[in-house]
PDB file of C-alpha atoms in Angstrom:
ATOM      1  CA  UNK A   1     179.818-128.458 195.765  1.00 67.00           C
ATOM      2  CA  UNK A   2     180.753-132.072 196.305  1.00 89.00           C
ATOM      3  CA  UNK A   3     181.974-133.676 199.523  1.00 96.00           C
ATOM      4  CA  UNK A   4     185.761-134.147 199.586  1.00 97.00           C
ATOM      5  CA  UNK A   5     187.328-137.580 200.146  1.00 97.00           C
ATOM      6  CA  UNK A   6     187.541-138.466 203.821  1.00 97.00           C
ATOM      7  CA  UNK A   7     184.350-136.640 204.810  1.00 97.00           C
ATOM      8  CA  UNK A   8     182.678-138.549 207.660  1.00 98.00           C
ATOM      9  CA  UNK A   9     179.065-139.322 206.784  1.00 98.00           C
ATOM     10  CA  UNK A  10     176.098-141.208 208.159  1.00 98.00           C
ATOM     11  CA  UNK A  11     173.557-142.913 205.949  1.00 98.00           C
ATOM     12  CA  UNK A  12     170.040-141.761 206.826  1.00 98.00           C
ATOM     13  CA  UNK A  13     168.128-144.177 208.990  1.00 98.00           C
ATOM     14  CA  UNK A  14     165.117-143.821 206.722  1.00 97.00           C
ATOM     15  CA  UNK A  15     162.796-146.546 205.474  1.00 97.00           C
ATOM     16  CA  UNK A  16     160.692-145.152 202.615  1.00 96.00           C
ATOM     17  CA  UNK A  17     159.683-148.744 201.812  1.00 95.00           C
ATOM     18  CA  UNK A  18     157.342-148.494 204.775  1.00 95.00           C
ATOM     19  CA  UNK A  19     155.521-145.536 203.215  1.00 96.00           C
ATOM     20  CA  UNK A  20     154.731-146.814 199.730  1.00 94.00           C
ATOM     21  CA  UNK A  21     156.145-148.092 196.439  1.00 94.00           C
ATOM     22  CA  UNK A  22     159.776-147.066 195.972  1.00 96.00           C
ATOM     23  CA  UNK A  23     162.912-147.918 194.011  1.00 95.00           C
ATOM     24  CA  UNK A  24     165.905-147.333 196.260  1.00 96.00           C
ATOM     25  CA  UNK A  25     169.602-148.030 195.616  1.00 96.00           C
ATOM     26  CA  UNK A  26     170.698-147.692 199.265  1.00 97.00           C
ATOM     27  CA  UNK A  27     170.961-151.189 200.774  1.00 97.00           C
ATOM     28  CA  UNK A  28     169.199-151.829 204.080  1.00 96.00           C
ATOM     29  CA  UNK A  29     172.379-152.938 205.804  1.00 97.00           C
ATOM     30  CA  UNK A  30     173.965-149.470 205.686  1.00 98.00           C
ATOM     31  CA  UNK A  31     170.952-147.438 206.781  1.00 98.00           C
ATOM     32  CA  UNK A  32     171.882-145.448 209.881  1.00 97.00           C
ATOM     33  CA  UNK A  33     175.532-146.531 209.636  1.00 97.00           C
ATOM     34  CA  UNK A  34     178.626-144.344 209.606  1.00 97.00           C
ATOM     35  CA  UNK A  35     181.203-144.311 206.853  1.00 98.00           C
ATOM     36  CA  UNK A  36     183.593-142.065 204.988  1.00 98.00           C
ATOM     37  CA  UNK A  37     183.492-140.552 201.506  1.00 98.00           C
ATOM     38  CA  UNK A  38     186.008-142.217 199.173  1.00 97.00           C
ATOM     39  CA  UNK A  39     185.267-139.979 196.205  1.00 96.00           C
ATOM     40  CA  UNK A  40     182.588-138.234 194.180  1.00 97.00           C
ATOM     41  CA  UNK A  41     181.732-140.517 191.244  1.00 97.00           C
ATOM     42  CA  UNK A  42     179.693-138.000 189.274  1.00 96.00           C
ATOM     43  CA  UNK A  43     176.100-136.781 189.119  1.00 97.00           C
ATOM     44  CA  UNK A  44     173.292-139.028 187.908  1.00 97.00           C
ATOM     45  CA  UNK A  45     169.520-138.735 187.511  1.00 96.00           C
ATOM     46  CA  UNK A  46     167.909-139.859 190.750  1.00 97.00           C
ATOM     47  CA  UNK A  47     166.897-143.521 190.204  1.00 96.00           C
ATOM     48  CA  UNK A  48     164.136-143.136 192.782  1.00 96.00           C
ATOM     49  CA  UNK A  49     162.359-140.822 190.315  1.00 96.00           C
ATOM     50  CA  UNK A  50     163.534-142.475 187.090  1.00 94.00           C
ATOM     51  CA  UNK A  51     161.939-145.760 188.100  1.00 94.00           C
ATOM     52  CA  UNK A  52     158.524-144.102 188.218  1.00 95.00           C
ATOM     53  CA  UNK A  53     159.008-141.991 185.061  1.00 92.00           C
ATOM     54  CA  UNK A  54     159.035-138.791 187.111  1.00 96.00           C
ATOM     55  CA  UNK A  55     161.350-135.879 186.291  1.00 96.00           C
ATOM     56  CA  UNK A  56     164.667-137.038 187.750  1.00 96.00           C
ATOM     57  CA  UNK A  57     167.051-134.288 188.855  1.00 96.00           C
ATOM     58  CA  UNK A  58     170.731-135.182 188.882  1.00 97.00           C
ATOM     59  CA  UNK A  59     172.157-136.016 192.277  1.00 97.00           C
ATOM     60  CA  UNK A  60     175.764-136.425 193.362  1.00 97.00           C
ATOM     61  CA  UNK A  61     176.815-140.059 193.716  1.00 98.00           C
ATOM     62  CA  UNK A  62     179.598-141.006 196.127  1.00 98.00           C
ATOM     63  CA  UNK A  63     181.695-144.031 196.817  1.00 98.00           C
ATOM     64  CA  UNK A  64     181.411-144.413 200.582  1.00 98.00           C
ATOM     65  CA  UNK A  65     183.607-146.771 202.608  1.00 98.00           C
ATOM     66  CA  UNK A  66     182.362-148.580 205.697  1.00 98.00           C
ATOM     67  CA  UNK A  67     184.170-150.649 208.281  1.00 98.00           C
ATOM     68  CA  UNK A  68     182.656-154.107 207.726  1.00 97.00           C
ATOM     69  CA  UNK A  69     182.551-154.940 211.439  1.00 97.00           C
ATOM     70  CA  UNK A  70     180.359-151.842 211.951  1.00 96.00           C
ATOM     71  CA  UNK A  71     177.798-153.554 209.685  1.00 97.00           C
ATOM     72  CA  UNK A  72     178.208-157.233 210.539  1.00 97.00           C
ATOM     73  CA  UNK A  73     179.828-158.319 213.815  1.00 95.00           C
ATOM     74  CA  UNK A  74     181.430-161.362 212.176  1.00 97.00           C
ATOM     75  CA  UNK A  75     182.536-159.630 208.954  1.00 97.00           C
ATOM     76  CA  UNK A  76     185.757-160.925 207.395  1.00 97.00           C
ATOM     77  CA  UNK A  77     186.512-158.115 204.920  1.00 97.00           C
ATOM     78  CA  UNK A  78     188.660-155.082 205.646  1.00 97.00           C
ATOM     79  CA  UNK A  79     186.685-152.499 203.737  1.00 96.00           C
ATOM     80  CA  UNK A  80     183.229-152.280 202.161  1.00 98.00           C
ATOM     81  CA  UNK A  81     182.658-149.643 199.497  1.00 98.00           C
ATOM     82  CA  UNK A  82     179.192-148.702 198.229  1.00 98.00           C
ATOM     83  CA  UNK A  83     177.701-146.147 195.824  1.00 98.00           C
ATOM     84  CA  UNK A  84     175.368-143.839 197.723  1.00 98.00           C
ATOM     85  CA  UNK A  85     173.491-140.753 196.534  1.00 98.00           C
ATOM     86  CA  UNK A  86     173.940-137.434 198.337  1.00 97.00           C
ATOM     87  CA  UNK A  87     170.362-137.239 199.563  1.00 97.00           C
ATOM     88  CA  UNK A  88     170.967-140.355 201.652  1.00 98.00           C
ATOM     89  CA  UNK A  89     174.010-138.894 203.419  1.00 98.00           C
ATOM     90  CA  UNK A  90     174.212-136.752 206.544  1.00 97.00           C
ATOM     91  CA  UNK A  91     177.560-135.024 206.816  1.00 95.00           C
ATOM     92  CA  UNK A  92     179.686-135.305 209.928  1.00 85.00           C
ATOM     93  CA  UNK A  93     176.974-137.018 211.899  1.00 58.00           C
TER      94      UNK A  93
ATOM     95  CA  UNK B   1     143.038-162.071 176.880  1.00 71.00           C
ATOM     96  CA  UNK B   2     145.705-160.608 179.141  1.00 79.00           C
ATOM     97  CA  UNK B   3     149.326-159.697 178.456  1.00 75.00           C
ATOM     98  CA  UNK B   4     150.632-163.115 179.448  1.00 77.00           C
ATOM     99  CA  UNK B   5     148.445-164.807 176.848  1.00 83.00           C
ATOM    100  CA  UNK B   6     149.452-162.537 173.963  1.00 83.00           C
ATOM    101  CA  UNK B   7     151.774-164.054 171.394  1.00 90.00           C
ATOM    102  CA  UNK B   8     155.142-162.672 172.540  1.00 90.00           C
ATOM    103  CA  UNK B   9     156.511-162.064 169.033  1.00 91.00           C
ATOM    104  CA  UNK B  10     153.417-160.039 168.171  1.00 91.00           C
ATOM    105  CA  UNK B  11     153.592-158.097 171.437  1.00 91.00           C
ATOM    106  CA  UNK B  12     157.260-157.304 170.809  1.00 90.00           C
ATOM    107  CA  UNK B  13     156.442-156.098 167.285  1.00 91.00           C
ATOM    108  CA  UNK B  14     153.689-153.809 168.590  1.00 92.00           C
ATOM    109  CA  UNK B  15     155.850-152.329 171.347  1.00 93.00           C
ATOM    110  CA  UNK B  16     158.764-151.908 168.925  1.00 93.00           C
ATOM    111  CA  UNK B  17     156.523-150.087 166.440  1.00 94.00           C
ATOM    112  CA  UNK B  18     155.228-147.790 169.163  1.00 95.00           C
ATOM    113  CA  UNK B  19     158.754-146.949 170.340  1.00 95.00           C
ATOM    114  CA  UNK B  20     159.770-146.153 166.760  1.00 94.00           C
ATOM    115  CA  UNK B  21     156.611-144.118 166.028  1.00 95.00           C
ATOM    116  CA  UNK B  22     157.176-141.996 169.117  1.00 95.00           C
ATOM    117  CA  UNK B  23     160.825-141.470 168.190  1.00 94.00           C
ATOM    118  CA  UNK B  24     162.082-143.147 171.378  1.00 93.00           C
ATOM    119  CA  UNK B  25     164.201-145.850 169.775  1.00 94.00           C
ATOM    120  CA  UNK B  26     164.358-147.253 166.240  1.00 94.00           C
ATOM    121  CA  UNK B  27     164.281-150.905 165.197  1.00 91.00           C
ATOM    122  CA  UNK B  28     167.840-150.534 163.928  1.00 93.00           C
ATOM    123  CA  UNK B  29     169.032-149.189 167.277  1.00 92.00           C
ATOM    124  CA  UNK B  30     167.400-152.078 169.140  1.00 91.00           C
ATOM    125  CA  UNK B  31     168.941-154.634 166.762  1.00 91.00           C
ATOM    126  CA  UNK B  32     172.343-153.001 167.150  1.00 87.00           C
ATOM    127  CA  UNK B  33     172.120-153.050 170.941  1.00 84.00           C
ATOM    128  CA  UNK B  34     171.023-156.711 170.975  1.00 88.00           C
ATOM    129  CA  UNK B  35     173.911-157.649 168.751  1.00 88.00           C
ATOM    130  CA  UNK B  36     176.434-155.805 170.965  1.00 84.00           C
ATOM    131  CA  UNK B  37     175.007-157.390 174.130  1.00 85.00           C
ATOM    132  CA  UNK B  38     175.091-160.894 172.656  1.00 89.00           C
ATOM    133  CA  UNK B  39     178.630-160.433 171.388  1.00 89.00           C
ATOM    134  CA  UNK B  40     180.094-159.148 174.668  1.00 92.00           C
ATOM    135  CA  UNK B  41     182.008-161.753 176.658  1.00 95.00           C
ATOM    136  CA  UNK B  42     184.749-161.908 179.309  1.00 97.00           C
ATOM    137  CA  UNK B  43     187.251-162.034 176.454  1.00 97.00           C
ATOM    138  CA  UNK B  44     186.775-158.282 175.989  1.00 97.00           C
ATOM    139  CA  UNK B  45     187.604-157.534 179.621  1.00 98.00           C
ATOM    140  CA  UNK B  46     190.516-159.988 179.492  1.00 98.00           C
ATOM    141  CA  UNK B  47     191.982-158.125 176.522  1.00 98.00           C
ATOM    142  CA  UNK B  48     191.821-154.868 178.477  1.00 98.00           C
ATOM    143  CA  UNK B  49     193.506-156.492 181.478  1.00 98.00           C
ATOM    144  CA  UNK B  50     196.292-157.938 179.315  1.00 98.00           C
ATOM    145  CA  UNK B  51     196.851-154.576 177.646  1.00 98.00           C
ATOM    146  CA  UNK B  52     196.963-152.855 181.051  1.00 98.00           C
ATOM    147  CA  UNK B  53     199.570-155.354 182.254  1.00 98.00           C
ATOM    148  CA  UNK B  54     201.815-154.531 179.294  1.00 97.00           C
ATOM    149  CA  UNK B  55     201.192-150.818 178.816  1.00 98.00           C
ATOM    150  CA  UNK B  56     201.465-148.471 181.837  1.00 98.00           C
ATOM    151  CA  UNK B  57     199.709-145.660 179.955  1.00 98.00           C
ATOM    152  CA  UNK B  58     196.711-147.828 179.179  1.00 98.00           C
ATOM    153  CA  UNK B  59     196.652-149.044 182.773  1.00 98.00           C
ATOM    154  CA  UNK B  60     196.543-145.456 184.026  1.00 98.00           C
ATOM    155  CA  UNK B  61     193.694-144.631 181.639  1.00 98.00           C
ATOM    156  CA  UNK B  62     191.787-147.779 182.598  1.00 98.00           C
ATOM    157  CA  UNK B  63     191.990-147.055 186.331  1.00 98.00           C
ATOM    158  CA  UNK B  64     191.085-143.371 185.854  1.00 97.00           C
ATOM    159  CA  UNK B  65     188.295-143.873 183.307  1.00 97.00           C
ATOM    160  CA  UNK B  66     187.281-147.439 182.458  1.00 98.00           C
ATOM    161  CA  UNK B  67     184.766-146.333 179.818  1.00 98.00           C
ATOM    162  CA  UNK B  68     187.382-144.293 177.932  1.00 98.00           C
ATOM    163  CA  UNK B  69     189.809-147.229 178.090  1.00 98.00           C
ATOM    164  CA  UNK B  70     187.140-149.603 176.728  1.00 98.00           C
ATOM    165  CA  UNK B  71     186.255-147.159 173.936  1.00 97.00           C
ATOM    166  CA  UNK B  72     189.940-146.864 173.039  1.00 97.00           C
ATOM    167  CA  UNK B  73     190.058-150.594 172.246  1.00 97.00           C
ATOM    168  CA  UNK B  74     186.865-150.479 170.201  1.00 94.00           C
ATOM    169  CA  UNK B  75     184.230-151.428 172.798  1.00 93.00           C
ATOM    170  CA  UNK B  76     181.128-149.270 172.390  1.00 89.00           C
ATOM    171  CA  UNK B  77     180.274-147.615 175.709  1.00 92.00           C
ATOM    172  CA  UNK B  78     178.023-144.800 174.511  1.00 87.00           C
ATOM    173  CA  UNK B  79     174.765-144.695 176.443  1.00 86.00           C
ATOM    174  CA  UNK B  80     175.958-147.294 178.940  1.00 90.00           C
ATOM    175  CA  UNK B  81     176.682-146.804 182.642  1.00 94.00           C
ATOM    176  CA  UNK B  82     180.266-145.716 183.355  1.00 97.00           C
ATOM    177  CA  UNK B  83     182.786-148.504 183.843  1.00 98.00           C
ATOM    178  CA  UNK B  84     184.793-148.297 187.057  1.00 98.00           C
ATOM    179  CA  UNK B  85     187.999-150.303 187.364  1.00 98.00           C
ATOM    180  CA  UNK B  86     189.234-151.573 190.734  1.00 98.00           C
ATOM    181  CA  UNK B  87     192.983-152.009 190.695  1.00 98.00           C
ATOM    182  CA  UNK B  88     194.299-154.981 192.642  1.00 98.00           C
ATOM    183  CA  UNK B  89     197.841-154.637 193.918  1.00 97.00           C
ATOM    184  CA  UNK B  90     200.026-156.931 195.968  1.00 95.00           C
ATOM    185  CA  UNK B  91     198.473-156.599 199.424  1.00 97.00           C
ATOM    186  CA  UNK B  92     195.107-155.237 198.222  1.00 98.00           C
ATOM    187  CA  UNK B  93     192.337-157.332 196.676  1.00 98.00           C
ATOM    188  CA  UNK B  94     188.874-156.279 195.450  1.00 98.00           C
ATOM    189  CA  UNK B  95     185.752-158.377 195.002  1.00 98.00           C
ATOM    190  CA  UNK B  96     182.543-157.109 193.366  1.00 98.00           C
ATOM    191  CA  UNK B  97     178.986-157.966 194.353  1.00 98.00           C
ATOM    192  CA  UNK B  98     175.584-156.396 193.686  1.00 97.00           C
ATOM    193  CA  UNK B  99     173.498-157.016 196.790  1.00 97.00           C
ATOM    194  CA  UNK B 100     170.419-155.303 195.332  1.00 95.00           C
ATOM    195  CA  UNK B 101     170.223-157.174 192.027  1.00 90.00           C
ATOM    196  CA  UNK B 102     172.870-158.130 189.475  1.00 89.00           C
ATOM    197  CA  UNK B 103     174.554-154.926 188.232  1.00 92.00           C
ATOM    198  CA  UNK B 104     177.393-156.123 186.025  1.00 95.00           C
ATOM    199  CA  UNK B 105     179.738-154.567 183.444  1.00 95.00           C
ATOM    200  CA  UNK B 106     178.075-156.394 180.538  1.00 94.00           C
ATOM    201  CA  UNK B 107     179.822-154.325 177.872  1.00 93.00           C
ATOM    202  CA  UNK B 108     183.180-155.816 178.858  1.00 95.00           C
ATOM    203  CA  UNK B 109     182.238-159.079 180.608  1.00 96.00           C
ATOM    204  CA  UNK B 110     179.032-160.151 178.852  1.00 95.00           C
ATOM    205  CA  UNK B 111     176.096-161.637 180.727  1.00 94.00           C
ATOM    206  CA  UNK B 112     176.640-162.144 184.478  1.00 95.00           C
ATOM    207  CA  UNK B 113     177.286-165.742 185.551  1.00 96.00           C
ATOM    208  CA  UNK B 114     174.327-167.409 187.300  1.00 96.00           C
ATOM    209  CA  UNK B 115     176.001-167.475 190.701  1.00 97.00           C
ATOM    210  CA  UNK B 116     176.619-163.708 190.619  1.00 97.00           C
ATOM    211  CA  UNK B 117     172.831-163.281 190.740  1.00 96.00           C
ATOM    212  CA  UNK B 118     172.273-165.841 193.505  1.00 97.00           C
ATOM    213  CA  UNK B 119     171.050-164.608 196.872  1.00 96.00           C
ATOM    214  CA  UNK B 120     173.767-166.704 198.554  1.00 97.00           C
ATOM    215  CA  UNK B 121     176.620-164.963 196.721  1.00 98.00           C
ATOM    216  CA  UNK B 122     175.047-161.544 197.272  1.00 97.00           C
ATOM    217  CA  UNK B 123     174.328-162.006 200.968  1.00 97.00           C
ATOM    218  CA  UNK B 124     177.557-163.775 201.858  1.00 98.00           C
ATOM    219  CA  UNK B 125     180.094-161.703 199.932  1.00 98.00           C
ATOM    220  CA  UNK B 126     179.425-158.468 201.811  1.00 97.00           C
ATOM    221  CA  UNK B 127     179.586-160.281 205.128  1.00 98.00           C
ATOM    222  CA  UNK B 128     182.181-163.017 204.678  1.00 98.00           C
ATOM    223  CA  UNK B 129     184.288-162.259 201.609  1.00 98.00           C
ATOM    224  CA  UNK B 130     187.237-164.317 202.854  1.00 97.00           C
ATOM    225  CA  UNK B 131     184.978-167.317 203.324  1.00 97.00           C
ATOM    226  CA  UNK B 132     183.545-166.928 199.812  1.00 98.00           C
ATOM    227  CA  UNK B 133     187.022-166.529 198.304  1.00 98.00           C
ATOM    228  CA  UNK B 134     188.233-169.633 200.148  1.00 97.00           C
ATOM    229  CA  UNK B 135     185.378-171.643 198.618  1.00 97.00           C
ATOM    230  CA  UNK B 136     186.555-170.497 195.196  1.00 97.00           C
ATOM    231  CA  UNK B 137     189.993-171.827 196.099  1.00 96.00           C
ATOM    232  CA  UNK B 138     191.394-168.310 196.278  1.00 96.00           C
ATOM    233  CA  UNK B 139     194.031-168.189 198.960  1.00 91.00           C
ATOM    234  CA  UNK B 140     195.214-164.661 199.730  1.00 93.00           C
ATOM    235  CA  UNK B 141     197.996-163.859 202.186  1.00 93.00           C
ATOM    236  CA  UNK B 142     196.464-163.148 205.614  1.00 91.00           C
ATOM    237  CA  UNK B 143     197.710-159.542 205.548  1.00 96.00           C
ATOM    238  CA  UNK B 144     196.149-158.772 202.155  1.00 97.00           C
ATOM    239  CA  UNK B 145     193.465-156.111 202.501  1.00 98.00           C
ATOM    240  CA  UNK B 146     190.125-157.306 201.120  1.00 98.00           C
ATOM    241  CA  UNK B 147     187.809-154.587 199.816  1.00 98.00           C
ATOM    242  CA  UNK B 148     184.258-155.582 198.923  1.00 98.00           C
ATOM    243  CA  UNK B 149     182.601-153.312 196.368  1.00 98.00           C
ATOM    244  CA  UNK B 150     178.810-153.451 196.480  1.00 98.00           C
ATOM    245  CA  UNK B 151     177.666-152.222 193.073  1.00 97.00           C
ATOM    246  CA  UNK B 152     174.483-150.405 194.024  1.00 94.00           C
ATOM    247  CA  UNK B 153     173.883-147.591 191.577  1.00 93.00           C
ATOM    248  CA  UNK B 154     175.068-146.044 188.320  1.00 95.00           C
ATOM    249  CA  UNK B 155     178.569-147.485 187.921  1.00 97.00           C
ATOM    250  CA  UNK B 156     179.506-150.940 186.716  1.00 97.00           C
ATOM    251  CA  UNK B 157     182.681-152.339 188.279  1.00 98.00           C
ATOM    252  CA  UNK B 158     185.376-154.712 187.103  1.00 98.00           C
ATOM    253  CA  UNK B 159     188.566-155.794 188.821  1.00 98.00           C
ATOM    254  CA  UNK B 160     191.976-155.313 187.251  1.00 98.00           C
ATOM    255  CA  UNK B 161     193.817-158.316 188.699  1.00 98.00           C
ATOM    256  CA  UNK B 162     197.521-158.468 189.456  1.00 97.00           C
ATOM    257  CA  UNK B 163     199.736-159.967 186.778  1.00 97.00           C
ATOM    258  CA  UNK B 164     200.910-163.472 187.604  1.00 95.00           C
ATOM    259  CA  UNK B 165     204.590-164.190 188.117  1.00 92.00           C
ATOM    260  CA  UNK B 166     206.504-165.724 185.259  1.00 93.00           C
ATOM    261  CA  UNK B 167     204.699-163.870 182.452  1.00 95.00           C
ATOM    262  CA  UNK B 168     207.252-161.092 181.788  1.00 91.00           C
ATOM    263  CA  UNK B 169     207.763-161.749 178.092  1.00 93.00           C
ATOM    264  CA  UNK B 170     204.240-162.842 177.238  1.00 96.00           C
ATOM    265  CA  UNK B 171     202.262-161.394 174.360  1.00 96.00           C
ATOM    266  CA  UNK B 172     198.982-159.583 174.956  1.00 97.00           C
ATOM    267  CA  UNK B 173     197.144-162.524 173.420  1.00 97.00           C
ATOM    268  CA  UNK B 174     198.773-165.077 175.720  1.00 96.00           C
ATOM    269  CA  UNK B 175     198.200-162.878 178.772  1.00 97.00           C
ATOM    270  CA  UNK B 176     194.539-162.364 177.863  1.00 97.00           C
ATOM    271  CA  UNK B 177     194.076-166.133 177.686  1.00 96.00           C
ATOM    272  CA  UNK B 178     195.076-166.357 181.371  1.00 96.00           C
ATOM    273  CA  UNK B 179     192.343-163.999 182.545  1.00 97.00           C
ATOM    274  CA  UNK B 180     189.039-165.575 183.532  1.00 97.00           C
ATOM    275  CA  UNK B 181     185.646-164.080 184.264  1.00 98.00           C
ATOM    276  CA  UNK B 182     186.027-164.675 188.022  1.00 98.00           C
ATOM    277  CA  UNK B 183     189.371-162.851 188.060  1.00 98.00           C
ATOM    278  CA  UNK B 184     187.597-159.694 186.861  1.00 98.00           C
ATOM    279  CA  UNK B 185     184.834-160.078 189.480  1.00 98.00           C
ATOM    280  CA  UNK B 186     187.465-160.774 192.122  1.00 98.00           C
ATOM    281  CA  UNK B 187     186.412-164.227 193.325  1.00 98.00           C
ATOM    282  CA  UNK B 188     189.551-165.722 191.783  1.00 98.00           C
ATOM    283  CA  UNK B 189     192.998-164.496 190.791  1.00 97.00           C
ATOM    284  CA  UNK B 190     194.728-165.299 187.503  1.00 96.00           C
ATOM    285  CA  UNK B 191     196.822-168.403 187.669  1.00 90.00           C
ATOM    286  CA  UNK B 192     200.375-168.089 186.392  1.00 84.00           C
ATOM    287  CA  UNK B 193     201.968-170.561 184.018  1.00 82.00           C
ATOM    288  CA  UNK B 194     202.448-174.047 185.366  1.00 72.00           C
ATOM    289  CA  UNK B 195     206.040-174.677 186.286  1.00 62.00           C
ATOM    290  CA  UNK B 196     207.255-177.637 184.263  1.00 55.00           C
ATOM    291  CA  UNK B 197     210.415-179.518 185.002  1.00 52.00           C
TER     292      UNK B 197
END
């Protein structure tokens, strides 16, 4: 069951880098920030496992839109869209 | 002797043999992939853009499924990350960046330009896209919406720019010649024909 477009989400404020070697595709600058699902892009093997040759279950990948000024106070764009995996998203938070 | 000191051609041969022996990938498959990668260039993406400008059906396919559109013009996409196409329209501009590394739609644009991989481009584009565009000489109307697409995971993104004025009767070949690498990343927009008098 994938999240419909427009779903408000929050990126987890999690920093696995602090706990050991990782390969993470969620940029630091959106951790803990709120955005909105643009659309479900498909399901892909979790890169966090792939990078370490572990079994990599498929995870839903979303395009999530953020308001740039929520990320950078002096941002000059109108919209910032990023691919984020489902396990990094908290719904409605 | 450590890995750095090993003759690189010999090391490559050993690794290649091991991959083939274990049935992971054959020498022929590696050679084929190298050839495709070396051959890819922005001209492929430009051809797709020109075709999309002339053919509404192809445009619709390209926006809905970039990989299928690329395959339909003979670009091999099998085994590659899906190609996403960001459609610019009057009033809405897209610019692509990969803040984490240098994710790039190599199948249709070739190797990424050096500046795409620079920390300056990556750090500044997400924060100050209008400033970056201005430095490229790209002047957008103030009310044009600027969407930054940070390519962070399994997709590879290219921009489908807007067709310049004054190109109504142009052939696909002539249109493709207008489209530059930067236009498909979104740092520039295609320049129309020079007005001569």
